[in-house]
């Protein structure tokens, strides 16, 4: 009963954190929209205007208050260049569409404007899009660049937290197929190190080229090892060494297993907390959600594998992951 109450309290904490982050996103959107000299108009999936900033109002000579909630045709006229561009962008379903259009303002003045239209899948993409727009306008050396980067990081953290919470709470279908674990791990390390700030940890990979493939759902296994690698990197904020080894156990009980070992020289985990790290909502990080390793544990078990951990506070942590190998 106490554990249930604790989990409920943790869910409330996470929900509150998500709401606070969402408020930050909304405030930031407003700040960016007022700061840029470019006109910004956003439409929802029902083709209704949701955003119309001051610059767009100035360029087009329109009143913002009267356009929110209207369709493109209602706001700018059926068959207008702006609406044609919107339709063209929606048909492309991805990427961006750039064009130059002649706009007729309310006072009959004709102006040519350069327009770029893009599809934003969600509020996070919208906020990041606005952030990048502002980043281009203010220049690389502007002090606001640090704030923009912080907001983008916060948005990515919010998305990760929500995705992990959803993944942890539902049964996921598993599509097993042979996966080249050697290639997968090496690609993940390249990607992860590309995103790490200095000082970066030294990387040492020792996975035999002839190690067997594993039977796995590649997307889920990729998520599990991404979380494990990120966990190790987070523990080495001042640099260190990350070692990854691969082994093949030809006779591990009934099944033949591939073992992947991830070792770091980070802060380590206190001994009294080691048996709790795979529990949902348990974390030793100041800003951790307690969902990453719980999701790893769930994914590995769902593949008929197992995960073990050893750690010494102040010296580092070792994760050992065992997964069924494809029969040779």
mmCIF file of N, CA and C in Angstrom, residues 3 25 30 43 63 133 178 194 216 249 255 269 286 299 313 328:
data_model
loop_
_atom_site.group_PDB
_atom_site.id
_atom_site.type_symbol
_atom_site.label_atom_id
_atom_site.label_comp_id
_atom_site.label_asym_id
_atom_site.label_seq_id
_atom_site.Cartn_x
_atom_site.Cartn_y
_atom_site.Cartn_z
ATOM 1 N N UNK A 3 3.929 1.453 -1.123
ATOM 2 C CA UNK A 3 4.584 1.560 -2.432
ATOM 3 C C UNK A 3 3.644 2.179 -3.457
ATOM 4 N N UNK A 25 7.283 26.359 -22.246
ATOM 5 C CA UNK A 25 7.211 26.320 -23.711
ATOM 6 C C UNK A 25 6.270 27.398 -24.223
ATOM 7 N N UNK A 30 5.652 32.712 -26.951
ATOM 8 C CA UNK A 30 5.199 34.099 -27.010
ATOM 9 C C UNK A 30 6.386 35.058 -27.118
ATOM 10 N N UNK A 43 -1.073 27.228 -38.471
ATOM 11 C CA UNK A 43 -2.395 26.642 -38.676
ATOM 12 C C UNK A 43 -2.448 25.294 -37.967
ATOM 13 N N UNK A 63 -5.312 42.481 -38.888
ATOM 14 C CA UNK A 63 -5.489 42.515 -37.450
ATOM 15 C C UNK A 63 -5.420 41.102 -36.896
ATOM 16 N N UNK A 133 14.353 29.858 -35.482
ATOM 17 C CA UNK A 133 14.106 31.101 -36.214
ATOM 18 C C UNK A 133 14.736 32.281 -35.477
ATOM 19 N N UNK A 178 16.528 -11.115 -36.726
ATOM 20 C CA UNK A 178 17.972 -11.031 -36.463
ATOM 21 C C UNK A 178 18.451 -9.576 -36.507
ATOM 22 N N UNK A 194 28.348 12.298 -30.461
ATOM 23 C CA UNK A 194 28.169 13.523 -31.234
ATOM 24 C C UNK A 194 27.329 14.552 -30.508
ATOM 25 N N UNK A 216 15.758 -9.941 -31.853
ATOM 26 C CA UNK A 216 15.243 -8.790 -31.113
ATOM 27 C C UNK A 216 14.350 -7.925 -31.977
ATOM 28 N N UNK A 249 28.203 -16.484 -25.463
ATOM 29 C CA UNK A 249 28.184 -17.648 -24.579
ATOM 30 C C UNK A 249 27.491 -18.787 -25.313
ATOM 31 N N UNK A 255 19.631 -21.658 -23.561
ATOM 32 C CA UNK A 255 19.806 -20.724 -24.671
ATOM 33 C C UNK A 255 21.259 -20.309 -24.839
ATOM 34 N N UNK A 269 26.959 4.132 -8.077
ATOM 35 C CA UNK A 269 25.652 4.100 -7.409
ATOM 36 C C UNK A 269 25.847 3.620 -5.981
ATOM 37 N N UNK A 286 19.711 14.326 -9.945
ATOM 38 C CA UNK A 286 18.915 15.484 -9.502
ATOM 39 C C UNK A 286 17.741 15.787 -10.424
ATOM 40 N N UNK A 299 12.264 -3.870 -21.341
ATOM 41 C CA UNK A 299 12.572 -4.288 -22.712
ATOM 42 C C UNK A 299 13.421 -5.550 -22.718
ATOM 43 N N UNK A 313 30.528 3.247 -5.555
ATOM 44 C CA UNK A 313 30.393 4.700 -5.494
ATOM 45 C C UNK A 313 31.754 5.374 -5.641
ATOM 46 N N UNK A 328 23.528 -20.405 -34.700
ATOM 47 C CA UNK A 328 24.539 -20.463 -35.762
ATOM 48 C C UNK A 328 24.358 -21.717 -36.610
#
